PDB file of C-alpha atoms and ligand atoms in Angstrom:
ATOM      1  CA  ASP A   1      26.660   0.749  -6.888  1.00 53.00           C
ATOM      2  CA  VAL A   2      23.198   2.510  -7.189  1.00 62.00           C
ATOM      3  CA  ASP A   3      20.744   3.960  -4.577  1.00 74.00           C
ATOM      4  CA  THR A   4      17.707   3.406  -5.462  1.00 90.00           C
ATOM      5  CA  THR A   5      14.871   5.091  -3.877  1.00 94.00           C
ATOM      6  CA  LEU A   6      11.199   4.233  -4.614  1.00 95.00           C
ATOM      7  CA  LYS A   7       7.991   6.048  -3.545  1.00 95.00           C
ATOM      8  CA  VAL A   8       5.058   3.416  -2.161  1.00 95.00           C
ATOM      9  CA  ILE A   9       1.864   5.009  -1.995  1.00 93.00           C
ATOM     10  CA  VAL A  10      -0.774   2.965  -0.049  1.00 93.00           C
ATOM     11  CA  VAL A  11      -4.331   3.516  -1.267  1.00 92.00           C
ATOM     12  CA  GLY A  12      -7.760   1.876  -0.047  1.00 92.00           C
ATOM     13  CA  ASN A  13     -10.547   3.164   2.135  1.00 92.00           C
ATOM     14  CA  GLY A  14     -10.319   4.400   5.609  1.00 89.00           C
ATOM     15  CA  GLN A  15      -9.827   2.319   8.380  1.00 91.00           C
ATOM     16  CA  VAL A  16      -8.024  -0.491   6.074  1.00 94.00           C
ATOM     17  CA  GLY A  17      -5.010  -0.842   7.408  1.00 92.00           C
ATOM     18  CA  LYS A  18      -3.278   1.847   5.662  1.00 91.00           C
ATOM     19  CA  THR A  19      -1.593   4.013   8.065  1.00 87.00           C
ATOM     20  CA  SER A  20      -0.783   1.256  10.537  1.00 88.00           C
ATOM     21  CA  MET A  21       0.636  -0.923   7.338  1.00 92.00           C
ATOM     22  CA  ILE A  22       3.492   1.785   6.815  1.00 90.00           C
ATOM     23  CA  THR A  23       4.296   2.304  10.364  1.00 86.00           C
ATOM     24  CA  ARG A  24       4.782  -1.158  11.501  1.00 88.00           C
ATOM     25  CA  PHE A  25       6.856  -1.403   8.071  1.00 91.00           C
ATOM     26  CA  ALA A  26       9.342   1.276   8.766  1.00 86.00           C
ATOM     27  CA  LYS A  27       8.939   0.850  12.666  1.00 76.00           C
ATOM     28  CA  GLY A  28       8.703   4.415  12.774  1.00 55.00           C
ATOM     29  CA  ILE A  29       6.314   7.402  13.622  1.00 51.00           C
ATOM     30  CA  PHE A  30       4.813   9.938  11.058  1.00 50.00           C
ATOM     31  CA  THR A  31       6.829  13.700  11.134  1.00 52.00           C
ATOM     32  CA  ASN A  32       4.755  16.135  11.054  1.00 50.00           C
ATOM     33  CA  GLU A  33       6.953  18.520   9.514  1.00 53.00           C
ATOM     34  CA  TYR A  34       5.907  17.475   5.887  1.00 49.00           C
ATOM     35  CA  LYS A  35       1.984  17.143   6.760  1.00 50.00           C
ATOM     36  CA  LYS A  36       2.245  20.979   7.994  1.00 50.00           C
ATOM     37  CA  THR A  37       3.955  21.912   4.154  1.00 52.00           C
ATOM     38  CA  ILE A  38       2.431  19.495   1.654  1.00 52.00           C
ATOM     39  CA  GLY A  39      -0.596  18.007   3.633  1.00 55.00           C
ATOM     40  CA  VAL A  40       1.263  14.649   3.369  1.00 61.00           C
ATOM     41  CA  ASP A  41       3.182  12.694   5.848  1.00 69.00           C
ATOM     42  CA  PHE A  42       6.217  10.302   4.779  1.00 75.00           C
ATOM     43  CA  LEU A  43       8.451   7.332   6.444  1.00 83.00           C
ATOM     44  CA  GLU A  44      11.738   6.588   5.233  1.00 86.00           C
ATOM     45  CA  LYS A  45      13.024   3.412   5.248  1.00 91.00           C
ATOM     46  CA  LYS A  46      15.886   1.355   4.069  1.00 92.00           C
ATOM     47  CA  THR A  47      15.919  -1.929   3.250  1.00 92.00           C
ATOM     48  CA  TYR A  48      18.371  -4.856   1.883  1.00 92.00           C
ATOM     49  CA  LEU A  49      16.702  -6.576  -0.806  1.00 93.00           C
ATOM     50  CA  SER A  50      18.470  -9.873  -0.984  1.00 90.00           C
ATOM     51  CA  ALA A  51      16.463 -11.334  -4.190  1.00 89.00           C
ATOM     52  CA  VAL A  52      17.941  -8.454  -6.282  1.00 90.00           C
ATOM     53  CA  GLY A  53      21.486  -7.532  -4.412  1.00 91.00           C
ATOM     54  CA  GLU A  54      20.420  -4.066  -3.747  1.00 92.00           C
ATOM     55  CA  GLU A  55      19.781  -1.546  -1.192  1.00 93.00           C
ATOM     56  CA  VAL A  56      16.330   0.389  -1.476  1.00 94.00           C
ATOM     57  CA  THR A  57      15.396   3.199   0.442  1.00 93.00           C
ATOM     58  CA  TYR A  58      11.884   3.341   0.589  1.00 94.00           C
ATOM     59  CA  LEU A  59       9.602   6.657   0.681  1.00 92.00           C
ATOM     60  CA  LEU A  60       6.271   5.762   2.465  1.00 89.00           C
ATOM     61  CA  TRP A  61       3.500   8.267   1.846  1.00 83.00           C
ATOM     62  CA  ASP A  62       0.168   8.036   4.017  1.00 75.00           C
ATOM     63  CA  THR A  63      -2.789   9.964   2.822  1.00 65.00           C
ATOM     64  CA  ALA A  64      -3.840  10.638   6.740  1.00 55.00           C
ATOM     65  CA  GLY A  65      -7.347  10.287   5.551  1.00 59.00           C
ATOM     66  CA  GLN A  66      -7.371  13.310   3.414  1.00 58.00           C
ATOM     67  CA  GLU A  67      -8.112  10.976   0.504  1.00 58.00           C
ATOM     68  CA  GLU A  68     -10.910  13.583  -1.135  1.00 61.00           C
ATOM     69  CA  TYR A  69      -8.546  16.336  -1.361  1.00 62.00           C
ATOM     70  CA  ASP A  70      -7.581  16.491  -4.980  1.00 66.00           C
ATOM     71  CA  ALA A  71      -4.481  19.152  -4.635  1.00 68.00           C
ATOM     72  CA  ILE A  72      -3.492  16.504  -2.131  1.00 68.00           C
ATOM     73  CA  THR A  73      -4.043  13.327  -4.193  1.00 75.00           C
ATOM     74  CA  ARG A  74      -2.035  14.990  -6.973  1.00 77.00           C
ATOM     75  CA  THR A  75       0.774  15.505  -4.424  1.00 78.00           C
ATOM     76  CA  TYR A  76       0.193  12.224  -3.037  1.00 84.00           C
ATOM     77  CA  TYR A  77       0.616  10.417  -6.540  1.00 88.00           C
ATOM     78  CA  LYS A  78       3.327  12.622  -7.853  1.00 89.00           C
ATOM     79  CA  GLY A  79       6.375  10.588  -8.530  1.00 92.00           C
ATOM     80  CA  ALA A  80       5.267   7.142  -7.296  1.00 94.00           C
ATOM     81  CA  GLY A  81       6.726   3.996  -8.392  1.00 95.00           C
ATOM     82  CA  ALA A  82       4.859   1.568  -6.571  1.00 96.00           C
ATOM     83  CA  CYS A  83       1.520   1.232  -5.005  1.00 96.00           C
ATOM     84  CA  ILE A  84      -0.202  -0.865  -2.279  1.00 96.00           C
ATOM     85  CA  LEU A  85      -4.123  -1.715  -3.096  1.00 96.00           C
ATOM     86  CA  ALA A  86      -5.487  -2.457   0.470  1.00 96.00           C
ATOM     87  CA  PHE A  87      -9.004  -3.408   1.766  1.00 97.00           C
ATOM     88  CA  SER A  88     -10.309  -5.041   4.695  1.00 98.00           C
ATOM     89  CA  THR A  89     -11.301  -8.242   5.629  1.00 98.00           C
ATOM     90  CA  ILE A  90     -14.335  -7.283   7.680  1.00 98.00           C
ATOM     91  CA  ASP A  91     -15.379  -4.421   5.073  1.00 98.00           C
ATOM     92  CA  ARG A  92     -17.598  -5.057   1.967  1.00 98.00           C
ATOM     93  CA  ASP A  93     -17.551  -2.067   0.827  1.00 97.00           C
ATOM     94  CA  SER A  94     -13.509  -1.356   0.945  1.00 96.00           C
ATOM     95  CA  PHE A  95     -13.543  -4.633  -1.398  1.00 98.00           C
ATOM     96  CA  ASP A  96     -15.762  -3.460  -3.862  1.00 98.00           C
ATOM     97  CA  ALA A  97     -13.600  -0.153  -3.931  1.00 96.00           C
ATOM     98  CA  VAL A  98     -10.376  -1.941  -5.049  1.00 96.00           C
ATOM     99  CA  GLU A  99     -11.471  -1.386  -8.785  1.00 97.00           C
ATOM    100  CA  SER A 100     -12.296   2.810  -8.820  1.00 93.00           C
ATOM    101  CA  TRP A 101      -8.607   3.227  -6.242  1.00 93.00           C
ATOM    102  CA  TYR A 102      -6.954   0.760  -9.274  1.00 95.00           C
ATOM    103  CA  GLN A 103      -8.257   3.007 -12.318  1.00 94.00           C
ATOM    104  CA  LYS A 104      -7.544   5.940  -9.831  1.00 91.00           C
ATOM    105  CA  VAL A 105      -3.738   5.008  -9.437  1.00 92.00           C
ATOM    106  CA  THR A 106      -3.075   3.822 -13.099  1.00 95.00           C
ATOM    107  CA  ASP A 107      -5.526   7.239 -14.604  1.00 92.00           C
ATOM    108  CA  GLU A 108      -2.331   9.507 -11.883  1.00 92.00           C
ATOM    109  CA  CYS A 109       0.681   7.102 -12.255  1.00 94.00           C
ATOM    110  CA  GLY A 110       0.098   5.060 -15.923  1.00 95.00           C
ATOM    111  CA  THR A 111       1.541   1.486 -14.717  1.00 93.00           C
ATOM    112  CA  ILE A 112       3.876   1.221 -11.791  1.00 95.00           C
ATOM    113  CA  ALA A 113       4.643  -1.795  -9.431  1.00 96.00           C
ATOM    114  CA  MET A 114       1.127  -2.727  -7.922  1.00 97.00           C
ATOM    115  CA  VAL A 115      -0.065  -5.408  -5.087  1.00 98.00           C
ATOM    116  CA  LEU A 116      -3.239  -6.386  -4.035  1.00 98.00           C
ATOM    117  CA  VAL A 117      -3.422  -6.618   0.212  1.00 98.00           C
ATOM    118  CA  GLN A 118      -6.035  -7.998   1.974  1.00 98.00           C
ATOM    119  CA  ASN A 119      -5.240  -6.942   5.418  1.00 98.00           C
ATOM    120  CA  LYS A 120      -6.922  -7.818   9.061  1.00 97.00           C
ATOM    121  CA  VAL A 121      -6.679 -11.673   8.044  1.00 98.00           C
ATOM    122  CA  ASP A 122      -6.858 -12.059  12.067  1.00 96.00           C
ATOM    123  CA  LEU A 123     -10.687 -11.723  11.577  1.00 98.00           C
ATOM    124  CA  MET A 124     -11.146 -14.177   8.114  1.00 98.00           C
ATOM    125  CA  ASP A 125     -13.581 -15.425  10.508  1.00 98.00           C
ATOM    126  CA  ASP A 126     -15.895 -12.563  10.173  1.00 98.00           C
ATOM    127  CA  ALA A 127     -14.923 -12.311   6.227  1.00 98.00           C
ATOM    128  CA  ALA A 128     -17.039  -9.735   4.263  1.00 98.00           C
ATOM    129  CA  MET A 129     -16.136 -11.911   1.154  1.00 98.00           C
ATOM    130  CA  GLU A 130     -15.139 -15.283  -0.036  1.00 98.00           C
ATOM    131  CA  PRO A 131     -11.553 -15.946  -0.790  1.00 98.00           C
ATOM    132  CA  LYS A 132     -12.375 -17.132  -4.075  1.00 98.00           C
ATOM    133  CA  GLU A 133     -13.868 -13.008  -5.218  1.00 98.00           C
ATOM    134  CA  VAL A 134     -10.364 -11.678  -3.785  1.00 98.00           C
ATOM    135  CA  GLU A 135      -8.419 -14.525  -5.739  1.00 98.00           C
ATOM    136  CA  MET A 136     -10.799 -13.501  -8.628  1.00 98.00           C
ATOM    137  CA  LEU A 137     -10.022  -9.737  -8.359  1.00 98.00           C
ATOM    138  CA  ALA A 138      -6.373 -10.232  -8.070  1.00 98.00           C
ATOM    139  CA  LYS A 139      -6.702 -12.586 -11.240  1.00 98.00           C
ATOM    140  CA  LYS A 140      -8.766  -9.831 -13.204  1.00 98.00           C
ATOM    141  CA  LEU A 141      -6.439  -6.662 -12.533  1.00 98.00           C
ATOM    142  CA  ARG A 142      -3.315  -9.173 -12.650  1.00 97.00           C
ATOM    143  CA  LEU A 143      -2.388  -8.166  -9.448  1.00 98.00           C
ATOM    144  CA  LYS A 144      -0.227 -10.305  -6.598  1.00 98.00           C
ATOM    145  CA  LEU A 145      -2.671 -10.905  -3.892  1.00 98.00           C
ATOM    146  CA  TYR A 146      -1.487 -10.630  -0.050  1.00 98.00           C
ATOM    147  CA  ARG A 147      -3.023 -11.599   2.821  1.00 98.00           C
ATOM    148  CA  THR A 148      -1.545  -9.626   5.827  1.00 97.00           C
ATOM    149  CA  CYS A 149      -2.620  -9.193   9.239  1.00 95.00           C
ATOM    150  CA  VAL A 150      -0.582  -5.888  10.613  1.00 92.00           C
ATOM    151  CA  LYS A 151      -1.581  -6.634  14.217  1.00 90.00           C
ATOM    152  CA  ASP A 152       0.337  -9.468  14.472  1.00 91.00           C
ATOM    153  CA  ASP A 153       3.149  -8.647  11.831  1.00 91.00           C
ATOM    154  CA  LEU A 154       2.304 -11.548   8.836  1.00 94.00           C
ATOM    155  CA  ASN A 155       3.214 -10.463   5.328  1.00 96.00           C
ATOM    156  CA  VAL A 156       3.493  -7.082   6.083  1.00 95.00           C
ATOM    157  CA  SER A 157       7.498  -6.691   4.639  1.00 93.00           C
ATOM    158  CA  GLU A 158       7.129  -9.752   2.078  1.00 96.00           C
ATOM    159  CA  VAL A 159       4.551  -6.794   0.070  1.00 98.00           C
ATOM    160  CA  PHE A 160       7.036  -3.995   0.373  1.00 97.00           C
ATOM    161  CA  GLN A 161       9.903  -6.556  -0.506  1.00 96.00           C
ATOM    162  CA  HIS A 162       7.960  -7.826  -3.726  1.00 96.00           C
ATOM    163  CA  LEU A 163       6.930  -3.629  -4.385  1.00 97.00           C
ATOM    164  CA  GLY A 164      11.103  -3.220  -4.183  1.00 96.00           C
ATOM    165  CA  SER A 165      12.083  -6.177  -6.227  1.00 94.00           C
ATOM    166  CA  GLU A 166       9.717  -5.277  -9.037  1.00 93.00           C
ATOM    167  CA  PHE A 167      10.942  -1.921  -9.548  1.00 92.00           C
ATOM    168  CA  VAL A 168      14.170  -2.695  -9.346  1.00 91.00           C
ATOM    169  CA  ARG A 169      13.783  -4.840 -12.087  1.00 90.00           C
ATOM    170  CA  SER A 170      12.183  -2.977 -13.951  1.00 86.00           C
TER     171      SER A 170
HETATM  172  P1  LIG B 201      -6.475   3.621   7.706  1.00 62.05           P
HETATM  173  O1  LIG B 201      -7.407   4.918   7.571  1.00 62.05           O
HETATM  174  O2  LIG B 201      -6.341   2.659   6.334  1.00 62.05           O
HETATM  175  O3  LIG B 201      -4.922   4.395   7.559  1.00 62.05           O
HETATM  176  O4  LIG B 201      -6.072   2.632   8.881  1.00 62.05           O
HETATM  177  P2  LIG B 201      -5.605   2.474  10.210  1.00 62.05           P
HETATM  178  O5  LIG B 201      -3.765   2.257   9.862  1.00 62.05           O
HETATM  179  O6  LIG B 201      -5.503   3.915  10.868  1.00 62.05           O
HETATM  180  O7  LIG B 201      -5.874   1.055  10.961  1.00 62.05           O
HETATM  181  C1  LIG B 201      -7.396   1.298  11.306  1.00 62.05           C
HETATM  182  C2  LIG B 201      -7.809   0.667  12.285  1.00 62.05           C
HETATM  183  O8  LIG B 201      -7.506  -1.030  12.137  1.00 62.05           O
HETATM  184  C3  LIG B 201      -6.689   0.582  13.488  1.00 62.05           C
HETATM  185  O9  LIG B 201      -7.618   0.346  14.586  1.00 62.05           O
HETATM  186  C4  LIG B 201      -5.723  -0.767  13.532  1.00 62.05           C
HETATM  187  O10 LIG B 201      -5.230  -0.672  14.544  1.00 62.05           O
HETATM  188  C5  LIG B 201      -6.737  -1.354  12.724  1.00 62.05           C
HETATM  189  N1  LIG B 201      -6.030  -2.307  11.935  1.00 62.05           N
HETATM  190  C6  LIG B 201      -5.284  -2.122  11.538  1.00 62.05           C
HETATM  191  N2  LIG B 201      -4.430  -3.484  11.060  1.00 62.05           N
HETATM  192  C7  LIG B 201      -4.948  -4.410  11.833  1.00 62.05           C
HETATM  193  C8  LIG B 201      -4.994  -6.061  11.459  1.00 62.05           C
HETATM  194  O11 LIG B 201      -4.382  -6.754  10.648  1.00 62.05           O
HETATM  195  N3  LIG B 201      -6.556  -6.996  12.136  1.00 62.05           N
HETATM  196  C9  LIG B 201      -6.670  -5.635  13.169  1.00 62.05           C
HETATM  197  N4  LIG B 201      -7.442  -6.641  14.016  1.00 62.05           N
HETATM  198  N5  LIG B 201      -6.941  -4.821  13.260  1.00 62.05           N
HETATM  199  C10 LIG B 201      -6.113  -3.948  12.469  1.00 62.05           C
END
C-alpha cells in the first residue's frame, strides 16, 4: 500500500483564520522547532480518506504572519501539493487580495490542488461581500468554494478531505 504525504499551505491575508484552521484540523499545537530553524511552523496529521481508500499524511504549514519575507515564502511554498486560499467574511481587503494570492501560489507551485475558503461564516450578518461575488470569484478561478467557521468547526475537515482526495486522484 501507498504512503501518501501531502504538504498543504494555507495562504491569505493576516487574521483570516489560517493558523486557527490548521490547528483545528490537526487538533494539535505548533512545534517551535521548525520555526526556529527555517522560520515556518508545521503540523502533521494522518487521516484515512474513505473517498479514495487511502491514508494520507498531511504536512500543514503555517507562515505565522511572516508572509512578507521572500526567503520564508520560498521555503513555505516549496513542495506544496495543495493550497487553501482563505479570506474572511468580515474583511473586504482579504477578499480583494484572493486573486493576487492565487497568482503567487501558481507562480511558485504551478498547478496544484486548490480551494477557495470563505471563513468566519458565523459573522455573515456583518459580511463585507455578497455571496454572489464570492461564487463568481470561485467560478472565475475555477476553484471549489467552501464556507467555513473554524470557530464552530464547520466544514473544516471537509476542505482538507477534498484536497487530499484531489491530490491522490491526480
Ligand atoms: P491568521 O492570521 O490568518 O493565521 O488568523 P488566526 O488564525 O490568527 O485568526 C485570527 C482571528 O480570527 C483569531 O482571533 C481567531 O480566533 C479568529 N477566528 C478564526 N476563525 C474564526 C471563525 O470562524 N469565526 C470567528 N468569529 N473568528 C474566527
